[in-house]
PDB file of C-alpha atoms in Angstrom:
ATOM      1  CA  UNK A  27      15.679  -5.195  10.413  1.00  0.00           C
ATOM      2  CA  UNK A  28      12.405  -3.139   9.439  1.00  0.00           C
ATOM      3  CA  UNK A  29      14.570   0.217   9.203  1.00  0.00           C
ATOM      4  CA  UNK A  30      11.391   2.586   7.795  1.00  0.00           C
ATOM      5  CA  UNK A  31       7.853   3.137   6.155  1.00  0.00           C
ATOM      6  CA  UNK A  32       7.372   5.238   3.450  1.00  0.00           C
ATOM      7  CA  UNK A  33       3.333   5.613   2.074  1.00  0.00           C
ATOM      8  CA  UNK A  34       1.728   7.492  -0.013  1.00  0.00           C
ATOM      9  CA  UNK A  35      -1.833   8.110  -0.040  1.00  0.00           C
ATOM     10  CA  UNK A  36      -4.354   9.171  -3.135  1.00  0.00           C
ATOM     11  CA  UNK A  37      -7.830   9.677  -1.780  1.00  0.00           C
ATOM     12  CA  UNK A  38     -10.084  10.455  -4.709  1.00  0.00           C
ATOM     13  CA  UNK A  39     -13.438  10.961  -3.579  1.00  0.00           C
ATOM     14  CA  UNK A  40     -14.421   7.608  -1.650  1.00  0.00           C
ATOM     15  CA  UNK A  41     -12.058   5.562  -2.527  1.00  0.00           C
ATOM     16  CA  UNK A  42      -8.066   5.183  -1.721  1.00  0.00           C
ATOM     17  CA  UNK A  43      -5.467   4.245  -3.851  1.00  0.00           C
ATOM     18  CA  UNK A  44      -2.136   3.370  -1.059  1.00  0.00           C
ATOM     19  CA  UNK A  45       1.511   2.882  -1.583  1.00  0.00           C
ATOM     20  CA  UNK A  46       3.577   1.267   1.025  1.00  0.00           C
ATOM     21  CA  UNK A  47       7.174   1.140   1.056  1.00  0.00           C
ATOM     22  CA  UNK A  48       9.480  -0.746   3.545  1.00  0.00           C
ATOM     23  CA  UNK A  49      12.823  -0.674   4.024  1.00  0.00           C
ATOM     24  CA  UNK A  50      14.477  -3.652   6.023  1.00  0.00           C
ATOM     25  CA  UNK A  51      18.412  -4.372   6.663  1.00  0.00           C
ATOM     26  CA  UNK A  52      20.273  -7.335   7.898  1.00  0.00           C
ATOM     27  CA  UNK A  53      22.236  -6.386  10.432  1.00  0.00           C
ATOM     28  CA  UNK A  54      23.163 -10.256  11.478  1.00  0.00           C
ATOM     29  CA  UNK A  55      26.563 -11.672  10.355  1.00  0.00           C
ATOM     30  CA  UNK A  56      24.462 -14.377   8.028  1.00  0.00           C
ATOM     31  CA  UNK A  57      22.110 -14.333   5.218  1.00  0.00           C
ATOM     32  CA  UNK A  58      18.704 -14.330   6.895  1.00  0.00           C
ATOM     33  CA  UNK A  59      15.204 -14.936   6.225  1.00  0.00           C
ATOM     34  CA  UNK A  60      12.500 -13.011   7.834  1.00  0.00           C
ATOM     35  CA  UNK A  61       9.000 -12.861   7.983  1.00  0.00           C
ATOM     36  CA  UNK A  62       7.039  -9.465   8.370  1.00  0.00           C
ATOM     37  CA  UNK A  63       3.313  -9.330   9.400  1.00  0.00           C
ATOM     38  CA  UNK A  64       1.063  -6.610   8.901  1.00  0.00           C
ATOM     39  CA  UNK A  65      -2.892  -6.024   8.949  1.00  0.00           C
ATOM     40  CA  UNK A  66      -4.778  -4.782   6.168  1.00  0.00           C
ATOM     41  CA  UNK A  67      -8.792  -4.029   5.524  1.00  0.00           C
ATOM     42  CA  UNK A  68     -10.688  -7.335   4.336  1.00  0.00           C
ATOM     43  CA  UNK A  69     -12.183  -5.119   1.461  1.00  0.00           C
ATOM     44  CA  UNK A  70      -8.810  -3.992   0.095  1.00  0.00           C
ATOM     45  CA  UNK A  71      -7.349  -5.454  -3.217  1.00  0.00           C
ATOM     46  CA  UNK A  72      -3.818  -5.289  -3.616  1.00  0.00           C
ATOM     47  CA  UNK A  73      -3.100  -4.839  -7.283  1.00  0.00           C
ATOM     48  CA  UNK A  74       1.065  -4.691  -7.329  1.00  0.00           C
ATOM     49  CA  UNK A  75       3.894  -5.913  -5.530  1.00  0.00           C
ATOM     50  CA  UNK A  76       7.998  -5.582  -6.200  1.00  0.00           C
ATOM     51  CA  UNK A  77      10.978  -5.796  -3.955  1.00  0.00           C
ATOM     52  CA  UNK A  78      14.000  -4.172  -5.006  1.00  0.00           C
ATOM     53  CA  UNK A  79      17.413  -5.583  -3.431  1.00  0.00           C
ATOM     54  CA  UNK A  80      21.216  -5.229  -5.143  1.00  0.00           C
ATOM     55  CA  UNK A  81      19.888  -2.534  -7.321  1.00  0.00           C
ATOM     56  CA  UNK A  82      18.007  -5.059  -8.780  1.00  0.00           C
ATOM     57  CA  UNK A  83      13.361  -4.914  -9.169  1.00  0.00           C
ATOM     58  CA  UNK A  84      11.844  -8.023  -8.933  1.00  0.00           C
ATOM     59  CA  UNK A  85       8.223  -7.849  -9.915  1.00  0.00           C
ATOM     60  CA  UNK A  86       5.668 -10.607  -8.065  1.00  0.00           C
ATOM     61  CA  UNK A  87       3.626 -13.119 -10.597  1.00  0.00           C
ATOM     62  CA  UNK A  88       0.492 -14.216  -9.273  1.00  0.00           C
ATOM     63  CA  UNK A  89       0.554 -18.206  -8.609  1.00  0.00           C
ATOM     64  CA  UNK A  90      -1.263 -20.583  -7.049  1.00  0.00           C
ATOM     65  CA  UNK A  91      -0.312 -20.960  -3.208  1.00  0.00           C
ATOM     66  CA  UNK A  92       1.121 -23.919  -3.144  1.00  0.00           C
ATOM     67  CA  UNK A  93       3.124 -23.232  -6.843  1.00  0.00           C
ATOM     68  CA  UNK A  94       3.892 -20.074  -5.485  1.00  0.00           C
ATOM     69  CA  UNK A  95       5.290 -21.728  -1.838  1.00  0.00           C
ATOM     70  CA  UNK A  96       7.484 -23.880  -4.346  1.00  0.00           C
ATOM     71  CA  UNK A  97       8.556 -21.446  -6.321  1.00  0.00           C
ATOM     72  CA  UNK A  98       9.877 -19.414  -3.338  1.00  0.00           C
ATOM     73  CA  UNK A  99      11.620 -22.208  -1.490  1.00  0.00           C
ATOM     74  CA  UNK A 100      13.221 -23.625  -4.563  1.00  0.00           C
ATOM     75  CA  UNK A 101      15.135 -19.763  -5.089  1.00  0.00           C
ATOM     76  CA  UNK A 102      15.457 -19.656  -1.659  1.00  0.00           C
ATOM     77  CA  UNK A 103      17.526 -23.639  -1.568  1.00  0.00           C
ATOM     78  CA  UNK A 104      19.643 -22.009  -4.951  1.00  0.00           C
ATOM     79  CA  UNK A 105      20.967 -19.243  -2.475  1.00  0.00           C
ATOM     80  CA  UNK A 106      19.064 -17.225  -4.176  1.00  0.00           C
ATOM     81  CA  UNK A 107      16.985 -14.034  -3.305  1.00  0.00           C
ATOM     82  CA  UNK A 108      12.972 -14.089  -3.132  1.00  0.00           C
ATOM     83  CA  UNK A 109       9.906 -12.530  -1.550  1.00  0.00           C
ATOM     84  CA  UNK A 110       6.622 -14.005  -0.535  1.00  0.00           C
ATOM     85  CA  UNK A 111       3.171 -12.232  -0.143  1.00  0.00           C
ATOM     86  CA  UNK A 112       0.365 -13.971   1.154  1.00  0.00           C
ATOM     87  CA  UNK A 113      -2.497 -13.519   3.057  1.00  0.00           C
ATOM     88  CA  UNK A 114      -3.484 -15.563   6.262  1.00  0.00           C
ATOM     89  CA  UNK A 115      -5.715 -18.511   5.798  1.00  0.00           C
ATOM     90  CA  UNK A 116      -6.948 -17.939   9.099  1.00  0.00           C
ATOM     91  CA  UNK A 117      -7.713 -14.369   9.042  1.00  0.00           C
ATOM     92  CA  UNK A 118      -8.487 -12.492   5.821  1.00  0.00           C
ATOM     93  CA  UNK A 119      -7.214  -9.221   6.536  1.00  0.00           C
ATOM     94  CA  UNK A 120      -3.756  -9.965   7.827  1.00  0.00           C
ATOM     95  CA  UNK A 121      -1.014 -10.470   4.968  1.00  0.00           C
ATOM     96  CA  UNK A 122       2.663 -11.535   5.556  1.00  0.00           C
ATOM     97  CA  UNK A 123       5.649 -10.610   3.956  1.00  0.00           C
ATOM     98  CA  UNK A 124       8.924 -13.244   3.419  1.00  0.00           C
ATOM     99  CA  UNK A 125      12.025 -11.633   2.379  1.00  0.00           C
ATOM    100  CA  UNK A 126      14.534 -14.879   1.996  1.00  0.00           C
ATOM    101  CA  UNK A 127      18.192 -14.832   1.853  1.00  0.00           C
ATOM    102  CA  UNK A 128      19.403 -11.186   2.685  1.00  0.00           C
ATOM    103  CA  UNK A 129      22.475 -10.777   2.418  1.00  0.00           C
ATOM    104  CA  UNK A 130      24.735  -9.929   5.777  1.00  0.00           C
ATOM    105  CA  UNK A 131      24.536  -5.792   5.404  1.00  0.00           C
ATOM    106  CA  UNK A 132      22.495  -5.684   2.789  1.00  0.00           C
ATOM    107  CA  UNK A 133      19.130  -3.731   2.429  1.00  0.00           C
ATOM    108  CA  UNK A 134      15.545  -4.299   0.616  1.00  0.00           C
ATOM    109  CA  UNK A 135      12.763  -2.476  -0.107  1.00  0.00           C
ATOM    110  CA  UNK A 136       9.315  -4.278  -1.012  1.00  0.00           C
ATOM    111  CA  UNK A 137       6.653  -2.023  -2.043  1.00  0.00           C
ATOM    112  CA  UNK A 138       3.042  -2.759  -2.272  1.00  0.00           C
ATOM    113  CA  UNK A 139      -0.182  -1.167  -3.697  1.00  0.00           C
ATOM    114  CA  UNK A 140      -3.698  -1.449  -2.840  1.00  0.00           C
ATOM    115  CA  UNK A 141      -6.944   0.313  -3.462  1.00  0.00           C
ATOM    116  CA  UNK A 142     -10.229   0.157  -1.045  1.00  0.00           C
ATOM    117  CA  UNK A 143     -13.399   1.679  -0.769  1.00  0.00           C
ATOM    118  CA  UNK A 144     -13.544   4.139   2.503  1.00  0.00           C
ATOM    119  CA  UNK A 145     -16.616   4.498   4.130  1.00  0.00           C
ATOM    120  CA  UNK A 146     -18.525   7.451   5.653  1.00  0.00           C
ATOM    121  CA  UNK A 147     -19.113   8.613   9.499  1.00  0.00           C
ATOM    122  CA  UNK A 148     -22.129   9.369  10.715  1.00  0.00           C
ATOM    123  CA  UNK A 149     -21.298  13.007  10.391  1.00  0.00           C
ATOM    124  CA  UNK A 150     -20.560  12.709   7.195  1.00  0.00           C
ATOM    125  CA  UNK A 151     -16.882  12.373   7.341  1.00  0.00           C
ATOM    126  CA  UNK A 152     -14.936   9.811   4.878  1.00  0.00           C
ATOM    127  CA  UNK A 153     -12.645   7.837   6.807  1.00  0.00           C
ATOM    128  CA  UNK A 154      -9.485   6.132   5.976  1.00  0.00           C
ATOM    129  CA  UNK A 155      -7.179   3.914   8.317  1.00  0.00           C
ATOM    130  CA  UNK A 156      -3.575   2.832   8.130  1.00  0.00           C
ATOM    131  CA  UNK A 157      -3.286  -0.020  10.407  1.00  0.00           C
ATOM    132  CA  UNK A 158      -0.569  -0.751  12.324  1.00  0.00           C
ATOM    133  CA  UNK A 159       2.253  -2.736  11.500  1.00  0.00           C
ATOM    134  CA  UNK A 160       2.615  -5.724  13.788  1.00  0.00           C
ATOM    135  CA  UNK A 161       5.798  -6.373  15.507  1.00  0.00           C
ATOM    136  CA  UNK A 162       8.566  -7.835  12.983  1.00  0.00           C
ATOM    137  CA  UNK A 163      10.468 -10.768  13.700  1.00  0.00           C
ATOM    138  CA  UNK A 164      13.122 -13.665  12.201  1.00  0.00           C
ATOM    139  CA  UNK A 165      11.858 -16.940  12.026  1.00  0.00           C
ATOM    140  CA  UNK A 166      13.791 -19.905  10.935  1.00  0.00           C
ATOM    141  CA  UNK A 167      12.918 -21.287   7.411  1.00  0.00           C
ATOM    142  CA  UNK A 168      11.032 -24.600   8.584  1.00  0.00           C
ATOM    143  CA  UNK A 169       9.332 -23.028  11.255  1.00  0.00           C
ATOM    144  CA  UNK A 170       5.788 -23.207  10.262  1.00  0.00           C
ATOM    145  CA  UNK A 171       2.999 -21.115  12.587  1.00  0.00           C
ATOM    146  CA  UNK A 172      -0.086 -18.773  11.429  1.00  0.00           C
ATOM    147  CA  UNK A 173       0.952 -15.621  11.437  1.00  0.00           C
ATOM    148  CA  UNK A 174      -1.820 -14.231  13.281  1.00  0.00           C
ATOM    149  CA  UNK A 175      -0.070 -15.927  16.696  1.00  0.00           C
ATOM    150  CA  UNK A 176       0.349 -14.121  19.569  1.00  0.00           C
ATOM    151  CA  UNK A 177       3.258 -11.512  19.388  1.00  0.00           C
ATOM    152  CA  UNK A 178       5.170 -10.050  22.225  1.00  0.00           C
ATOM    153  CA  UNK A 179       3.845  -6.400  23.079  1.00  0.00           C
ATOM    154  CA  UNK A 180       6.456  -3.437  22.001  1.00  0.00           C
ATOM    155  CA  UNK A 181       6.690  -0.196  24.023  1.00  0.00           C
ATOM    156  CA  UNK A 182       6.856   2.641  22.069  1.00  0.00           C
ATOM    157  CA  UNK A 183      10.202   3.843  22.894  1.00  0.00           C
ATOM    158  CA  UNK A 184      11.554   0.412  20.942  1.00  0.00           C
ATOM    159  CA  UNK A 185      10.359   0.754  18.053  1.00  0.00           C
ATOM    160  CA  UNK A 186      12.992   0.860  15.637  1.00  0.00           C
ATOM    161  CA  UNK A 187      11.183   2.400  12.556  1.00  0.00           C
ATOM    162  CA  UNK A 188       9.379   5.509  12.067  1.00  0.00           C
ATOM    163  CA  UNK A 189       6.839   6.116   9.729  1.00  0.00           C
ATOM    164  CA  UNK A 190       6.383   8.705   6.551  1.00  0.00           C
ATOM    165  CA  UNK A 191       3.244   9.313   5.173  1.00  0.00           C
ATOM    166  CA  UNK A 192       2.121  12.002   2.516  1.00  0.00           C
ATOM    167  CA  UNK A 193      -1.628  12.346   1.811  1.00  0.00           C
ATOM    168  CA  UNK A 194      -3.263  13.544  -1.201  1.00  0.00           C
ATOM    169  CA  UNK A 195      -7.124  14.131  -1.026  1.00  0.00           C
ATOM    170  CA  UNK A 196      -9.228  15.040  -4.129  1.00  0.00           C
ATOM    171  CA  UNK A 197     -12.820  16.103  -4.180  1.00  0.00           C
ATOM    172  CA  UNK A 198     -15.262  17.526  -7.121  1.00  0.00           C
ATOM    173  CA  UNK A 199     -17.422  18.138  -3.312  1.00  0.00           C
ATOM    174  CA  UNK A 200     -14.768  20.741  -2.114  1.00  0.00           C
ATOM    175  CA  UNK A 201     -12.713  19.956   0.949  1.00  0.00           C
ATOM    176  CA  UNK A 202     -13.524  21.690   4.147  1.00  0.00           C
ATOM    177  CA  UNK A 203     -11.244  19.872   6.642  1.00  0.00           C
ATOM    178  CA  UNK A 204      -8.853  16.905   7.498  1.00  0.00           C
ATOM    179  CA  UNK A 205      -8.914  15.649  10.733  1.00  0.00           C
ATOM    180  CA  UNK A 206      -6.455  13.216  12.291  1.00  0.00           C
ATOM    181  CA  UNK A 207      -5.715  11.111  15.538  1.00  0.00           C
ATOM    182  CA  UNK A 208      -2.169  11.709  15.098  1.00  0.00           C
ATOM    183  CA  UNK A 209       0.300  15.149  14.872  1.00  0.00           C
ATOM    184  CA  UNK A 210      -0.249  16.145  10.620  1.00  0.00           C
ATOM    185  CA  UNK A 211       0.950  19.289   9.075  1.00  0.00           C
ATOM    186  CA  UNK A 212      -1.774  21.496   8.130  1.00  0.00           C
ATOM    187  CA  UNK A 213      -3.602  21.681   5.233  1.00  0.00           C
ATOM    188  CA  UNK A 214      -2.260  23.082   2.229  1.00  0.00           C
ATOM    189  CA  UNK A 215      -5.257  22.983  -0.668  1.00  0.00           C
ATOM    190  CA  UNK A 216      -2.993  22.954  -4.346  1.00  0.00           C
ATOM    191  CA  UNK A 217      -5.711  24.721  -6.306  1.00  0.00           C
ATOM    192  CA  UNK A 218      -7.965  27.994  -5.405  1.00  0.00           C
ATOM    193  CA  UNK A 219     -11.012  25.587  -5.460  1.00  0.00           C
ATOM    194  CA  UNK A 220     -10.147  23.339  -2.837  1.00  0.00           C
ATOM    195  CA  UNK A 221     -11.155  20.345  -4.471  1.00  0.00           C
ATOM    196  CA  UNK A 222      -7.418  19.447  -4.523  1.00  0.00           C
ATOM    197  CA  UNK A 223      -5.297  19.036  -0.877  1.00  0.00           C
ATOM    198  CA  UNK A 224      -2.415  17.162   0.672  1.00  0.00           C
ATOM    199  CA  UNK A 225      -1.368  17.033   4.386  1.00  0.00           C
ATOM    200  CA  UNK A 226       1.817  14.911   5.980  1.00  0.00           C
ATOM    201  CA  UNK A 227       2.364  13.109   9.343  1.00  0.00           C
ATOM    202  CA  UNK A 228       4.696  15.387  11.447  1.00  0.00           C
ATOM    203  CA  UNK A 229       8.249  14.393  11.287  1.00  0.00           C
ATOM    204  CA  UNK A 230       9.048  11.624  13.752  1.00  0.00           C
ATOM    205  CA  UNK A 231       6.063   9.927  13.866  1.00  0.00           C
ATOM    206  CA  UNK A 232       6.274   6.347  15.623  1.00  0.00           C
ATOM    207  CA  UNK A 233       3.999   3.608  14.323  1.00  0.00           C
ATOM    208  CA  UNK A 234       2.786   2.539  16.960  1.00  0.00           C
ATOM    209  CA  UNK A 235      -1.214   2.831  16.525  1.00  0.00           C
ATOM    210  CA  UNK A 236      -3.396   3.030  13.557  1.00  0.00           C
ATOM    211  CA  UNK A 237      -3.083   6.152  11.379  1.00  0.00           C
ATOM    212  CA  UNK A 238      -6.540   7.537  10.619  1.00  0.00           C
ATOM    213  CA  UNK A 239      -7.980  10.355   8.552  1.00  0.00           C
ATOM    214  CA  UNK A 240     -11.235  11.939   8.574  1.00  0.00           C
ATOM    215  CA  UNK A 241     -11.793  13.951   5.332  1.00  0.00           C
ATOM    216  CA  UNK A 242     -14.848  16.578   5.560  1.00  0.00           C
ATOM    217  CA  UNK A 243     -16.158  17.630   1.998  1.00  0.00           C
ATOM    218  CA  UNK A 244     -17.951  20.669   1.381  1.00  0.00           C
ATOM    219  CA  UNK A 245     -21.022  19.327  -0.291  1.00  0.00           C
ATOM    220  CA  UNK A 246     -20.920  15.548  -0.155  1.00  0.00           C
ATOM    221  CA  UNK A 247     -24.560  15.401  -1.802  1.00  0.00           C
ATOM    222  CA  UNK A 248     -23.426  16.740  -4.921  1.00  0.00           C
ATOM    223  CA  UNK A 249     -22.995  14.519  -8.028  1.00  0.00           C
ATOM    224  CA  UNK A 250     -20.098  14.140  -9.461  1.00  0.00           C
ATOM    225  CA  UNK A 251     -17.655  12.107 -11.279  1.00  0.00           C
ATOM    226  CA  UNK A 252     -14.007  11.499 -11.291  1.00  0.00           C
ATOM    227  CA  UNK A 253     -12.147  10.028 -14.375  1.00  0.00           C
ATOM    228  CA  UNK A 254      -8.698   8.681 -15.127  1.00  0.00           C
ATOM    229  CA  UNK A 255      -6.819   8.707 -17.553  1.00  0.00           C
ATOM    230  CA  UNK A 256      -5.838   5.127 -19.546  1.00  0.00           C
ATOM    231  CA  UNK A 257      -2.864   3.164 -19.556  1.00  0.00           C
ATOM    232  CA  UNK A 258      -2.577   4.717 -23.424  1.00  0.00           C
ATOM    233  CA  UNK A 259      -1.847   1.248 -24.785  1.00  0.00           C
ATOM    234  CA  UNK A 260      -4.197   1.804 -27.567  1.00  0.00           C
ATOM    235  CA  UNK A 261      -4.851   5.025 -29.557  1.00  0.00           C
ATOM    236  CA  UNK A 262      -7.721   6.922 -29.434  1.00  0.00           C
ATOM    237  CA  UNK A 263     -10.728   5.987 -31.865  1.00  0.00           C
ATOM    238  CA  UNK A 264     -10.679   8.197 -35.408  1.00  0.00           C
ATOM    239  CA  UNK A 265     -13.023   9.805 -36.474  1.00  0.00           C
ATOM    240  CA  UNK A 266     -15.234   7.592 -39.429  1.00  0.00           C
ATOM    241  CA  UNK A 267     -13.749   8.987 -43.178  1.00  0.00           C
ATOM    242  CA  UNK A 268     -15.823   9.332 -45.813  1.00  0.00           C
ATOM    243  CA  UNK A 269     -17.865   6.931 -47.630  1.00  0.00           C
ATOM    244  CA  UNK A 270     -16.599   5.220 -50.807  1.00  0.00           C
ATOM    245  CA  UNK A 271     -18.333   6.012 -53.934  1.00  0.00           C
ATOM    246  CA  UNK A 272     -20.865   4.066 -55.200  1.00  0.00           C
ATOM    247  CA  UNK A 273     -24.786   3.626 -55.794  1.00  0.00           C
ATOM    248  CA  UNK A 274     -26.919   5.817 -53.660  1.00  0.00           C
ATOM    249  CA  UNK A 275     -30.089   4.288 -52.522  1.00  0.00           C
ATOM    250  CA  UNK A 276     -32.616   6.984 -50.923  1.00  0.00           C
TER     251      UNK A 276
END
């Protein structure tokens, strides 16, 4: 039912900010519940997840795990439905995805964001990884196992999904290069400095091994600073007006 990946990658300096998109579709006859596994770095913080299904966003609230487990099986027992993130109690960087009660036809699309830190080669590249998705599969709604069991071996040629990724890479340092272990477009720099550069996977691209990127800054030694701006929920500090009148002590 996983039908395609869509990410989008914002490296800014040393650090990378990743959205992941996935599209699944229920091509059974019944409404379905299925259970979607994929691997993701220990030191990476996921800081939003939504599903979209009907035309309608559902937006995940952080819960306990066994509030949240209750939550998700009491919408799932009203027929109604819900999505599950959670990571693996037995391995810290593996986090599974439930999408219950999808409709016979229907499709779904759960995104989720996450920032990490990316560290540095020994030749001074900055490398980032997009691990592999693990193989997909239906499991029945009691059926309870750790998701980091074993799971049956897919050849490339049956993999159903493809894989889109777009990366952006911003350096004060000055980008020299961007190497890959898979078929990219070249490199296009957006500004006449080259601190600002985006590449693609070619088109066609089957996920079927980790997705890595070696950036190669001009002049990695050089300090620097890179700033965001705010979620503008407050204004700006004024200026302090004039004094008031009144007695003058000097």
């Amino acid at each position: 039912p996983l039908q395609g990946i869509w990410v989008d990658v914002q490296v800014k300096g040393f650090v990378a900010d990743v959205s992941a998109t996935l599209k699944y579709k229920n091509e059974e006859e019944k409404a379905v519940e299925s259970v979607f596994v994929f691997p993701m770095d220990e030191d990476s913080a996921v800081y939003s997840f939504e599903a979209t299904i009907e035309g309608k966003t559902i937006v995940a609230d952080l819960q306990e795990k066994e509030q949240a487990h209750k939550t998700y099986d009491e919408a799932i027992s009203r027929g109604n439905q819900a999505f599950l993130l959670e990571k693996d109690e037995s391995s810290g960087d593996i986090f599974s995805c439930r999408v219950g009660n999808l409709p016979p036809g229907q499709e779904a699309e759960v995104t989720l964001k996450y920032v990490r830190e990316l560290p540095m080669e020994a030749d001074g590249a900055v490398r980032f990884v997009l691990p592999a998705v693990l193989n997909p599969r239906y499991t029945p709604k009691d059926h309870k196992v750790s998701i980091t069991a074993t799971h049956p071996q897919v050849s490339v040629g049956k993999i159903p999904y493809t894989l889109s990724l777009n990366a952006h890479f911003q350096s004060a340092y000055g980008i020299a290069k961007i190497e890959s272990n898979c078929n990219i477009t070249p490199l296009e720099y957006t500004d006449s400095d080259k601190i600002h550069a985006k590449v693609s996977l070619a088109d066609g691209h089957k996920f079927d091994r980790d997705v890595e990127f070696l950036a190669y800054y001009t002049d990695v030694n050089k300090p620097s600073v890179i700033m965001e701006a705010g979620l503008g929920a407050t204004d700006p500090a004024q200026k302090p007006g004039p004094a008031p009148p009144g007695d003058r002590i000097n």
